[in-house]
mmCIF file of C-alpha atoms (C1' of nucleotides) in Angstrom:
data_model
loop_
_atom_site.group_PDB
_atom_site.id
_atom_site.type_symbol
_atom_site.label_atom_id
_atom_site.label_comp_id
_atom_site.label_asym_id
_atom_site.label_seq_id
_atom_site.Cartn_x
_atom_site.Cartn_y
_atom_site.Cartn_z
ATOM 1 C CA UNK W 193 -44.639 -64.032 -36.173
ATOM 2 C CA UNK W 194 -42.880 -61.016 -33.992
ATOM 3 C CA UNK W 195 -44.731 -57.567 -33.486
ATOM 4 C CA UNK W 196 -42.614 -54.922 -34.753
ATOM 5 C CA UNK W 197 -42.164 -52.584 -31.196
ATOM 6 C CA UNK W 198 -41.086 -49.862 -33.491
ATOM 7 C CA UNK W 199 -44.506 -48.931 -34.985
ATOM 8 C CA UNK W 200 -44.718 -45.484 -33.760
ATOM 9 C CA UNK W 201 -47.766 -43.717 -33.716
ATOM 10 C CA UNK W 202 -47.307 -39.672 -34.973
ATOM 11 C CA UNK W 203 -46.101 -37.320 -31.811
ATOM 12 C CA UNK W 204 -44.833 -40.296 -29.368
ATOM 13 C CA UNK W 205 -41.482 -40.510 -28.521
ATOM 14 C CA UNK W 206 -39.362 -44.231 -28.220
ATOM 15 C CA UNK W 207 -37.139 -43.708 -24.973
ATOM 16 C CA UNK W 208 -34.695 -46.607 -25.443
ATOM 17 C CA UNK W 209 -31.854 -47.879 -23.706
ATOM 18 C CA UNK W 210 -28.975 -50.322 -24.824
ATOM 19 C CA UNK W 211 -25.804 -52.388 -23.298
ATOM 20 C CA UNK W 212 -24.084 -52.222 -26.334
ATOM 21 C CA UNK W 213 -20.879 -54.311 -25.136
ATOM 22 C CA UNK W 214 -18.344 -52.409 -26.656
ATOM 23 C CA UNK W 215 -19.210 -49.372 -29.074
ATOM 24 C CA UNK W 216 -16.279 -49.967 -31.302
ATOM 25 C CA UNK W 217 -16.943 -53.679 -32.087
ATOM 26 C CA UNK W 218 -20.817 -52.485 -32.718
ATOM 27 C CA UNK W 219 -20.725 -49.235 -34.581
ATOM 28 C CA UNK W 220 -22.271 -50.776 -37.436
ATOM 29 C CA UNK W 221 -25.047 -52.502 -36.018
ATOM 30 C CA UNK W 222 -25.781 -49.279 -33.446
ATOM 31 C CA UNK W 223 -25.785 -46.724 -36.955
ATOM 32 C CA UNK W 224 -27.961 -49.093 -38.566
ATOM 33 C CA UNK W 225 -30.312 -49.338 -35.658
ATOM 34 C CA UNK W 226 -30.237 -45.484 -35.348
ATOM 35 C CA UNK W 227 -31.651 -44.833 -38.989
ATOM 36 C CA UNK W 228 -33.653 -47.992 -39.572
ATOM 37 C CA UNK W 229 -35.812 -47.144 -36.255
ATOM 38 C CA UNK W 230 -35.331 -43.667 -35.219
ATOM 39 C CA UNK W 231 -35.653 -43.667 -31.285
ATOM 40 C CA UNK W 232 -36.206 -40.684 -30.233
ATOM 41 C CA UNK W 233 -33.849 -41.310 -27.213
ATOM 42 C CA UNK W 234 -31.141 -43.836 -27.016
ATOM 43 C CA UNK W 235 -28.941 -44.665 -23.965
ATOM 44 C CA UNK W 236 -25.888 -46.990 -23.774
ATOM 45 C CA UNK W 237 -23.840 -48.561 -21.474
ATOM 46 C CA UNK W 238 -20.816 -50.225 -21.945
ATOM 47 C CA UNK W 239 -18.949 -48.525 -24.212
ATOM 48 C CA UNK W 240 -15.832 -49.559 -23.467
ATOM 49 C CA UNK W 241 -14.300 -46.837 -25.087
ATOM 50 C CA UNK W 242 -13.158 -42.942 -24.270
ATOM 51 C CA UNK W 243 -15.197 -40.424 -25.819
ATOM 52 C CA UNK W 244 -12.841 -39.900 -28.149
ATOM 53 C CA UNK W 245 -12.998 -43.287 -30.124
ATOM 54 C CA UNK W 246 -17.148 -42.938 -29.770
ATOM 55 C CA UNK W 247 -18.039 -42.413 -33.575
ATOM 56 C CA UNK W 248 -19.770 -39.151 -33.172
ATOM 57 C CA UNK W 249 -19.235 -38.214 -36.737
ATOM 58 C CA UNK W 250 -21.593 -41.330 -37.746
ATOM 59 C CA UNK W 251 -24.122 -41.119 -35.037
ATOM 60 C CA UNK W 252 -24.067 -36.755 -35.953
ATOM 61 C CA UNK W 253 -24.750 -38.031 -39.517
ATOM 62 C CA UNK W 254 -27.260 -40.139 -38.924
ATOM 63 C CA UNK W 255 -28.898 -37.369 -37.077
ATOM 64 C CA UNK W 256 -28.312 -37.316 -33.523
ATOM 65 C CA UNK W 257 -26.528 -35.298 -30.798
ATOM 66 C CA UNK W 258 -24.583 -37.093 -28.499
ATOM 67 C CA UNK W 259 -23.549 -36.920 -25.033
ATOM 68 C CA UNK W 260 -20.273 -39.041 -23.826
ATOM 69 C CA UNK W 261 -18.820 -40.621 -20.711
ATOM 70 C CA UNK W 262 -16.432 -42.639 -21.578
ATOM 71 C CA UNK W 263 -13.733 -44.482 -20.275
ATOM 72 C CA UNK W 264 -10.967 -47.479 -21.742
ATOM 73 C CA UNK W 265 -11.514 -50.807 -21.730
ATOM 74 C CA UNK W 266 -14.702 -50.850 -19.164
ATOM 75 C CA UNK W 267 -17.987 -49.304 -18.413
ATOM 76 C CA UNK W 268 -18.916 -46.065 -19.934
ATOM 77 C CA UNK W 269 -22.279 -44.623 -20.760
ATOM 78 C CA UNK W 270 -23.965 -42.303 -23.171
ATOM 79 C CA UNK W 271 -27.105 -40.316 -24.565
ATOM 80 C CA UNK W 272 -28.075 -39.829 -27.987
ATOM 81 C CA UNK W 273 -30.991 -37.785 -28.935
ATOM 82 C CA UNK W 274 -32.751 -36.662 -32.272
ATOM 83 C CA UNK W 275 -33.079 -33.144 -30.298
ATOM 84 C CA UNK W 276 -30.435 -30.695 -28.136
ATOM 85 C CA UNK W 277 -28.497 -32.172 -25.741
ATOM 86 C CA UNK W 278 -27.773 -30.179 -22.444
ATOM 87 C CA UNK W 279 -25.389 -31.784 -20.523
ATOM 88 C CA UNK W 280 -26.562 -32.114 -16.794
ATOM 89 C CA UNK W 281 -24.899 -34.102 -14.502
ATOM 90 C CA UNK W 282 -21.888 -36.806 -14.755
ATOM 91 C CA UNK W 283 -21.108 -39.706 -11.788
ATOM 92 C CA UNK W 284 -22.731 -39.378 -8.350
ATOM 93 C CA UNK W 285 -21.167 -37.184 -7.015
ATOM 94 C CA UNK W 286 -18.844 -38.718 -4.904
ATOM 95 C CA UNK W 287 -15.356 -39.752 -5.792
ATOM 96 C CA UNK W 288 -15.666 -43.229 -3.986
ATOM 97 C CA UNK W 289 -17.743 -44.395 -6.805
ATOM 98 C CA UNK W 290 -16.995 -42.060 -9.953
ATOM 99 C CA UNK W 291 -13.610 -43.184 -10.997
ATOM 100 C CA UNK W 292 -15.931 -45.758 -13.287
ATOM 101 C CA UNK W 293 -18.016 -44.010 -15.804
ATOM 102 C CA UNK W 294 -21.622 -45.406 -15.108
ATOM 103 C CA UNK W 295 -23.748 -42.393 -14.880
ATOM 104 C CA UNK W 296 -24.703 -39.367 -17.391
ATOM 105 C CA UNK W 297 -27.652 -37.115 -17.031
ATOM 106 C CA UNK W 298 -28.861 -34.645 -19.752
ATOM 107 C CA UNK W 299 -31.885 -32.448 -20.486
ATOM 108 C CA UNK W 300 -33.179 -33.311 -24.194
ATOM 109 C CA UNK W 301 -37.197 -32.794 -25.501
ATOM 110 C CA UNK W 302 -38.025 -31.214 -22.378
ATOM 111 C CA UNK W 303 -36.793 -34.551 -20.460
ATOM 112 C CA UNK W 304 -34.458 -35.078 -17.806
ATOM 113 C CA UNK W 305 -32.732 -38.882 -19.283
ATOM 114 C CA UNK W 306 -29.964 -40.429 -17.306
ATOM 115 C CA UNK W 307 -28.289 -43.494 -18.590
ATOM 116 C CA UNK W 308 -26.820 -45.471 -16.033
ATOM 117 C CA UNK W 309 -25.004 -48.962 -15.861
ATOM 118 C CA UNK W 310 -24.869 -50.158 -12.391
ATOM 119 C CA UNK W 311 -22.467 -52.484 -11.059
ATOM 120 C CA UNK W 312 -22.673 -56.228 -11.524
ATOM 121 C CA UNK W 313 -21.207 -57.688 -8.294
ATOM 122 C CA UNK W 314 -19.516 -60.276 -9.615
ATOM 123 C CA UNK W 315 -20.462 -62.470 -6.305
ATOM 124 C CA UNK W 316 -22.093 -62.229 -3.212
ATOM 125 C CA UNK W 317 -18.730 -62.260 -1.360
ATOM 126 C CA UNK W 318 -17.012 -60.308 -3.886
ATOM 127 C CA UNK W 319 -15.459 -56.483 -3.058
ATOM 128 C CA UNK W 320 -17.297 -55.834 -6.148
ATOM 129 C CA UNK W 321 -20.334 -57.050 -4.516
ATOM 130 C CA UNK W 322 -19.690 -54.035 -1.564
ATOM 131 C CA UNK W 323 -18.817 -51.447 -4.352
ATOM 132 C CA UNK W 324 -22.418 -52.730 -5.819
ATOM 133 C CA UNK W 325 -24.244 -51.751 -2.485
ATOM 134 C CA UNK W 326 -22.186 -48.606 -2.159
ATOM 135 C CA UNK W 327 -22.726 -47.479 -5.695
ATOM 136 C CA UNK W 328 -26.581 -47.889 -5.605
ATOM 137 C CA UNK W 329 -27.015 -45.986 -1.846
ATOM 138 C CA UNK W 330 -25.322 -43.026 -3.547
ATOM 139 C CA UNK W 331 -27.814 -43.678 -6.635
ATOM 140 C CA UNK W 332 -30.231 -42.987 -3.932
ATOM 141 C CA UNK W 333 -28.680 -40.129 -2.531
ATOM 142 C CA UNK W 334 -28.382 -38.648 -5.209
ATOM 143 C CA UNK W 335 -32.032 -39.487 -6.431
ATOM 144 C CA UNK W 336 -32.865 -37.795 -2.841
ATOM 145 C CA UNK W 337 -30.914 -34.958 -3.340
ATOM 146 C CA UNK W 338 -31.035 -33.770 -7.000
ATOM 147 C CA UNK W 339 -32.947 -31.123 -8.319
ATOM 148 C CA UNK W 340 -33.063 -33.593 -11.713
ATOM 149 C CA UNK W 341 -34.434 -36.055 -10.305
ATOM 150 C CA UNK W 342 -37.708 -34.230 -9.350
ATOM 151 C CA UNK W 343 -39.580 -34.198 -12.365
ATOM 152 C CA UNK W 344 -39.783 -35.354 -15.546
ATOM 153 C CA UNK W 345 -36.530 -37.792 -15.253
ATOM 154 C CA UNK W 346 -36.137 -40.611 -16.518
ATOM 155 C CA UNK W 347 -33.532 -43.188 -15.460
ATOM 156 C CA UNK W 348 -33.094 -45.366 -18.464
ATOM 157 C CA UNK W 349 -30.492 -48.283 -18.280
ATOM 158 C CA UNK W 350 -28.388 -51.586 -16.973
ATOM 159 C CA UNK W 351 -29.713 -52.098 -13.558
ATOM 160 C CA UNK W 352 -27.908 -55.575 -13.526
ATOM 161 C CA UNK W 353 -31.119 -55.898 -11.393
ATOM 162 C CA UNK W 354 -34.235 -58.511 -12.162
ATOM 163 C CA UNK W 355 -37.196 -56.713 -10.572
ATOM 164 C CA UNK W 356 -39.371 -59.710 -9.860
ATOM 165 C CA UNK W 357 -40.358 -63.181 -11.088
ATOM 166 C CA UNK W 358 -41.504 -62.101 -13.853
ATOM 167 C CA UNK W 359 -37.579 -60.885 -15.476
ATOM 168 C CA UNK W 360 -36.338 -64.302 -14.861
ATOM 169 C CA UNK W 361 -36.665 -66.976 -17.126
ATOM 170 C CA UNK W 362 -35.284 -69.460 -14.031
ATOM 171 C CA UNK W 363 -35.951 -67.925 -10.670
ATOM 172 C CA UNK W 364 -35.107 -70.784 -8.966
ATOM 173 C CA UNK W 365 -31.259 -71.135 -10.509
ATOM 174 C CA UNK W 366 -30.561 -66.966 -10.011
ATOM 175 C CA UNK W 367 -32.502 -66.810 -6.553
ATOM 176 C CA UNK W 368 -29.707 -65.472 -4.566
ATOM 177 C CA UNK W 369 -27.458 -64.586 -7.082
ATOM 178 C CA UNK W 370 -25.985 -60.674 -6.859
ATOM 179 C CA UNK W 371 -28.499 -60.042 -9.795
ATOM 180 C CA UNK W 372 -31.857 -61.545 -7.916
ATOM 181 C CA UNK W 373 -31.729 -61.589 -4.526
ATOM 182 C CA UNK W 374 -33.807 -59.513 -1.346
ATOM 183 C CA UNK W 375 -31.529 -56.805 -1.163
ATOM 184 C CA UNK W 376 -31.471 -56.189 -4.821
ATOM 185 C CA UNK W 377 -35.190 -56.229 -5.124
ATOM 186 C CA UNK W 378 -35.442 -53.796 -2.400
ATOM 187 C CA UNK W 379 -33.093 -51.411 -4.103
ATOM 188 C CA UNK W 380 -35.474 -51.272 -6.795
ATOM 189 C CA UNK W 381 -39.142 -51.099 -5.292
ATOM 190 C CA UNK W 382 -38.186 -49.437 -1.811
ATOM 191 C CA UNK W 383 -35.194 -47.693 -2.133
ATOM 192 C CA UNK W 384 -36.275 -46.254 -5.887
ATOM 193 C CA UNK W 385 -39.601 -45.616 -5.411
ATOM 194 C CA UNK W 386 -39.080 -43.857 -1.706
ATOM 195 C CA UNK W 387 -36.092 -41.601 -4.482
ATOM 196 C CA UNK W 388 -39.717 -40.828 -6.572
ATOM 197 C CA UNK W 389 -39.365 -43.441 -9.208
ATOM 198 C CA UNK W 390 -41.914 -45.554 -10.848
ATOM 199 C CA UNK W 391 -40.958 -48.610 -13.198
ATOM 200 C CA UNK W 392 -42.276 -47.220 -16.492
ATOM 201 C CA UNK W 393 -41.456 -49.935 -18.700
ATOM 202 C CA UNK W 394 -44.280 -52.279 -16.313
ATOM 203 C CA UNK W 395 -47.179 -49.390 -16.801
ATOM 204 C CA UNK W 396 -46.714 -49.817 -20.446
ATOM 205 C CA UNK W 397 -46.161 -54.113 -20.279
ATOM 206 C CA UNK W 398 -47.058 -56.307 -17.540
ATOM 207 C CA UNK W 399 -46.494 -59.655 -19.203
ATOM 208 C CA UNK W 400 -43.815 -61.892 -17.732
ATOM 209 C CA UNK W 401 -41.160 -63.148 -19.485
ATOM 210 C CA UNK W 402 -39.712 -60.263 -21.225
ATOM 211 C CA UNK W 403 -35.910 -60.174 -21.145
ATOM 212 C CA UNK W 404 -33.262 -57.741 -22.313
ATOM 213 C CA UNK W 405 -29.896 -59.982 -21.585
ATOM 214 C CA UNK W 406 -29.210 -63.224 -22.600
ATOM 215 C CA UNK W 407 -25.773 -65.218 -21.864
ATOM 216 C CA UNK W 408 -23.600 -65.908 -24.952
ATOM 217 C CA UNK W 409 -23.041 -69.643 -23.631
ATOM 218 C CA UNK W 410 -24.802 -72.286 -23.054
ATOM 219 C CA UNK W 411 -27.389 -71.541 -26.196
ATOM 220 C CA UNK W 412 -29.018 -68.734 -24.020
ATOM 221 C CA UNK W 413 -30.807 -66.443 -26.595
ATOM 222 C CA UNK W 414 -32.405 -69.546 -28.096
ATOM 223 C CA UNK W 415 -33.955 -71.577 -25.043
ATOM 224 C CA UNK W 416 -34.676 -67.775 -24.049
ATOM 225 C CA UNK W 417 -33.199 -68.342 -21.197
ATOM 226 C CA UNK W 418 -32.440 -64.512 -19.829
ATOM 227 C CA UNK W 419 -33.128 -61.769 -17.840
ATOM 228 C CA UNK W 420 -34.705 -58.685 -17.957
ATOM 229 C CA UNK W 421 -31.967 -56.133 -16.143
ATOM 230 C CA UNK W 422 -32.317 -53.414 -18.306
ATOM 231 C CA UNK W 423 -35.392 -51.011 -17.034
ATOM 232 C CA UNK W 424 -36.549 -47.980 -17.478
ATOM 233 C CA UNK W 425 -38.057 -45.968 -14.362
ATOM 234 C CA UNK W 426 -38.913 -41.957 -13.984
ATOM 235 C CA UNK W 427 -40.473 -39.932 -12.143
ATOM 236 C CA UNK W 428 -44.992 -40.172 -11.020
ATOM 237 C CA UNK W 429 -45.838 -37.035 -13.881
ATOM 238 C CA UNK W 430 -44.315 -38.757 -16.610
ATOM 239 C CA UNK W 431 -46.570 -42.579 -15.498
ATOM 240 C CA UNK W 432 -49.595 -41.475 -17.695
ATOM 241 C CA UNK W 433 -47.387 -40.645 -20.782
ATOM 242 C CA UNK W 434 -46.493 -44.203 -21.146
ATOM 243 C CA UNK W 435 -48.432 -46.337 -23.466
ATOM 244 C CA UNK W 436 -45.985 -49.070 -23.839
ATOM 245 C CA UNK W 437 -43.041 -50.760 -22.928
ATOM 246 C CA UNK W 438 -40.759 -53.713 -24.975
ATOM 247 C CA UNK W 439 -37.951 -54.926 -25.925
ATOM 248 C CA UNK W 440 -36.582 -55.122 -29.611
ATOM 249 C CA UNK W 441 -35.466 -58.972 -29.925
ATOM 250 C CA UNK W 442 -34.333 -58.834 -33.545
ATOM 251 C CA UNK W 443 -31.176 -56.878 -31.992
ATOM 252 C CA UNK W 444 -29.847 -59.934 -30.297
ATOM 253 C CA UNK W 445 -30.096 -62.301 -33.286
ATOM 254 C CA UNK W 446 -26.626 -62.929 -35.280
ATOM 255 C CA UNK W 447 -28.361 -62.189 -38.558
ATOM 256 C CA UNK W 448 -30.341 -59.012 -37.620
ATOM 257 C CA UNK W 449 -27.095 -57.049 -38.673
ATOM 258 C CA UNK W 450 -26.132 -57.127 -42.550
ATOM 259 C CA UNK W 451 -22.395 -56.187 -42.138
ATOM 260 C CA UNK W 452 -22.170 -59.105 -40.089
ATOM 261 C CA UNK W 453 -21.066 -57.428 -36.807
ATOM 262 C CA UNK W 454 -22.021 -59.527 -33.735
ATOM 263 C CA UNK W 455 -24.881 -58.939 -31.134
ATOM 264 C CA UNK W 456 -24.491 -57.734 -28.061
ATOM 265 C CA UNK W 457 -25.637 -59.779 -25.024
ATOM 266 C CA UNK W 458 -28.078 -57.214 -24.298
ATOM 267 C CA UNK W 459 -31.287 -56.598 -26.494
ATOM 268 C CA UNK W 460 -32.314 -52.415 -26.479
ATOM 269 C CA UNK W 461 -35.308 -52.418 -24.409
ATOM 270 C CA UNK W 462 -37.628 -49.225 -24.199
ATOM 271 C CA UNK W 463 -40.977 -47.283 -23.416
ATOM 272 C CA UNK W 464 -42.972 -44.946 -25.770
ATOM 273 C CA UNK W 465 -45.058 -42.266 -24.487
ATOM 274 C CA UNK W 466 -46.840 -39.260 -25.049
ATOM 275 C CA UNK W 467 -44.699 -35.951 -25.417
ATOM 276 C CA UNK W 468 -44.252 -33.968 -22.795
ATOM 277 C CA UNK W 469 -46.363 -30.681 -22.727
ATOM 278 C CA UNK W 470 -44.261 -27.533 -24.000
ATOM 279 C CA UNK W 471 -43.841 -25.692 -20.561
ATOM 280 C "C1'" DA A 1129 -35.819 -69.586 -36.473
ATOM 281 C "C1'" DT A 1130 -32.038 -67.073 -32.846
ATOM 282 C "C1'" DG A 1131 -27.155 -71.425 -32.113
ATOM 283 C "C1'" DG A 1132 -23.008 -73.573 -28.367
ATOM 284 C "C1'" DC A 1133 -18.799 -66.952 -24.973
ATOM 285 C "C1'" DA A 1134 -17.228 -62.166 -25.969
ATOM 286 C "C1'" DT A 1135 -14.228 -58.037 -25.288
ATOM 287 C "C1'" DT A 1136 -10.145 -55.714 -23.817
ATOM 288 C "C1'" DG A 1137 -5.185 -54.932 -23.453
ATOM 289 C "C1'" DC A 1138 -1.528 -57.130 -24.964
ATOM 290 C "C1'" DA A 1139 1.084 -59.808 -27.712
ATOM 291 C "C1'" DA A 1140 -0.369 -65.150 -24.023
ATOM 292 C "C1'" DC A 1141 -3.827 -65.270 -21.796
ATOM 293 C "C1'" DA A 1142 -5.912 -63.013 -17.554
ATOM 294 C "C1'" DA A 1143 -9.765 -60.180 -16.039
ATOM 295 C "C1'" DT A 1144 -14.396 -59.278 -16.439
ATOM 296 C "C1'" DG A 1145 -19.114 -59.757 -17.375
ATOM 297 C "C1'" DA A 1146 -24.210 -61.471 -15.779
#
DNA sequence: ATGGCATTGCAACAATGA
């Protein structure tokens, strides 16, 4: 017996994001997520794909606008929306860390949305490890420094973070790792929060042992063995909107798609809340 | 039940992911 998370009471709005894990492979699944659920927001990362082979045409169909950043073979992000799309903001602002498409901001139902996929780090030792640490101080920077970021923003995405104990089906094995380790964690509780942010997703669901990403080996989706790296934090006025957080399992199971297209490693996890007053 | 790695670019398999 699963709760549906997509019963939506009249006037909320479903903020979602999702590592999709290629957008070509998954068109079919993401289109038939789109109109069986409706979220009023969607973000993805990973496209893997320019902007160009993004199927706009279906996702316009289905009744979305669309904002792109794409880029071949890795990373890219996007933002759909059932309302207008402004485009806002694209990378950092610095070109140390933009040649990798990772971070789109947009103004859509009175909301300032970013979707962002942060690095992985491959390994503690890694370069990619540095570029990790480099790319989230300019996150911060730029949390410090944009006018976006002040109110009613909402940073939706792959953190390739796990907050606490509670995103971690094993703390003990990842303890350490370049996804869980001290310097991580304070990126996300000391370094967001001093940028303005609260974790929105936890003032809607404070259970443990939520996750958003399981591994394709090793029979990871089924032990539920996985992490919860995908998050969704904003800025203190939009805290009392929320009324929920979750995460919509059904998306990572092989038979929750009837053209037969794959999961992604990633479930879409997401917050509801109230709508924002008109200004 | 949800199942044992997947995607990309390339044209075999290396790089990458988390």
């Amino acid at each position: 017996m699963s709760e549906n998370p997509w019963t939506l009471e009249e006037g909320r709005l479903a903020l979602v994001t999702w590592n999709l894990n290629s957008v070509r492979v998954r068109t079919p699944r993401l289109i038939r997520f789109l109109k069986e659920h409706r979220p009023d927001v969607l973000c993805l990362q990973e496209l893997k794909a320019e902007a160009s082979d993004f199927p706009s045409a279906q996702v316009k169909e289905a009744g979305y606008e669309v904002e792109i950043l794409g880029q071949r073979t890795y990373n890219g992000v996007a933002v759909l929306s059932r309302g207008p799309i402004v485009r806002k903001a694209e990378g950092l602002g610095d070109p140390s860390l933009d040649g990798q498409a990772r971070f789109l901001v947009v103004e859509t139902l009175g909301l300032h949305v970013a979707s962002a996929y942060m690095p992985n780090g491959q390994s503690l030792e890694s370069e990619k490890y540095a570029f990790k640490r480099a790319w989230l101080d300019g996150l911060n920077s730029w949390l410090r420094t944009s006018p976006l970021a002040r109110e009613r923003f909402l940073l939706l995405g792959d953190y390739n973070i796990a907050a606490d104990d509670r995103d971690v089906a094993n703390p003990d094995s990842w303890e350490g790792s370049v996804l869980y380790n001290d310097a991580m964690r304070a990126v996300v509780w000391e370094g967001f929060r001093e940028g303005g942010l609260f974790d929105l997703f936890r003032v809607g669901e404070k259970r443990p042992g939520i996750y958003s990403w399981w591994d394709y080996r090793n029979l990871g989706f089924p032990k539920n063995d996985g992490l919860r790296i995908d998050h969704v934090f904003g800025t203190e006025d939009l805290v009392p909107l929320v009324r929920r957080g979750f995460v919509d399992r059904e998306e990572r199971k092989e038979k929750s798609c009837p053209e037969g297209t794959k999961p992604s490693d990633h479930a879409p996890l997401g917050v509801v809340i109230d709508p924002v007053e008109a200004a």
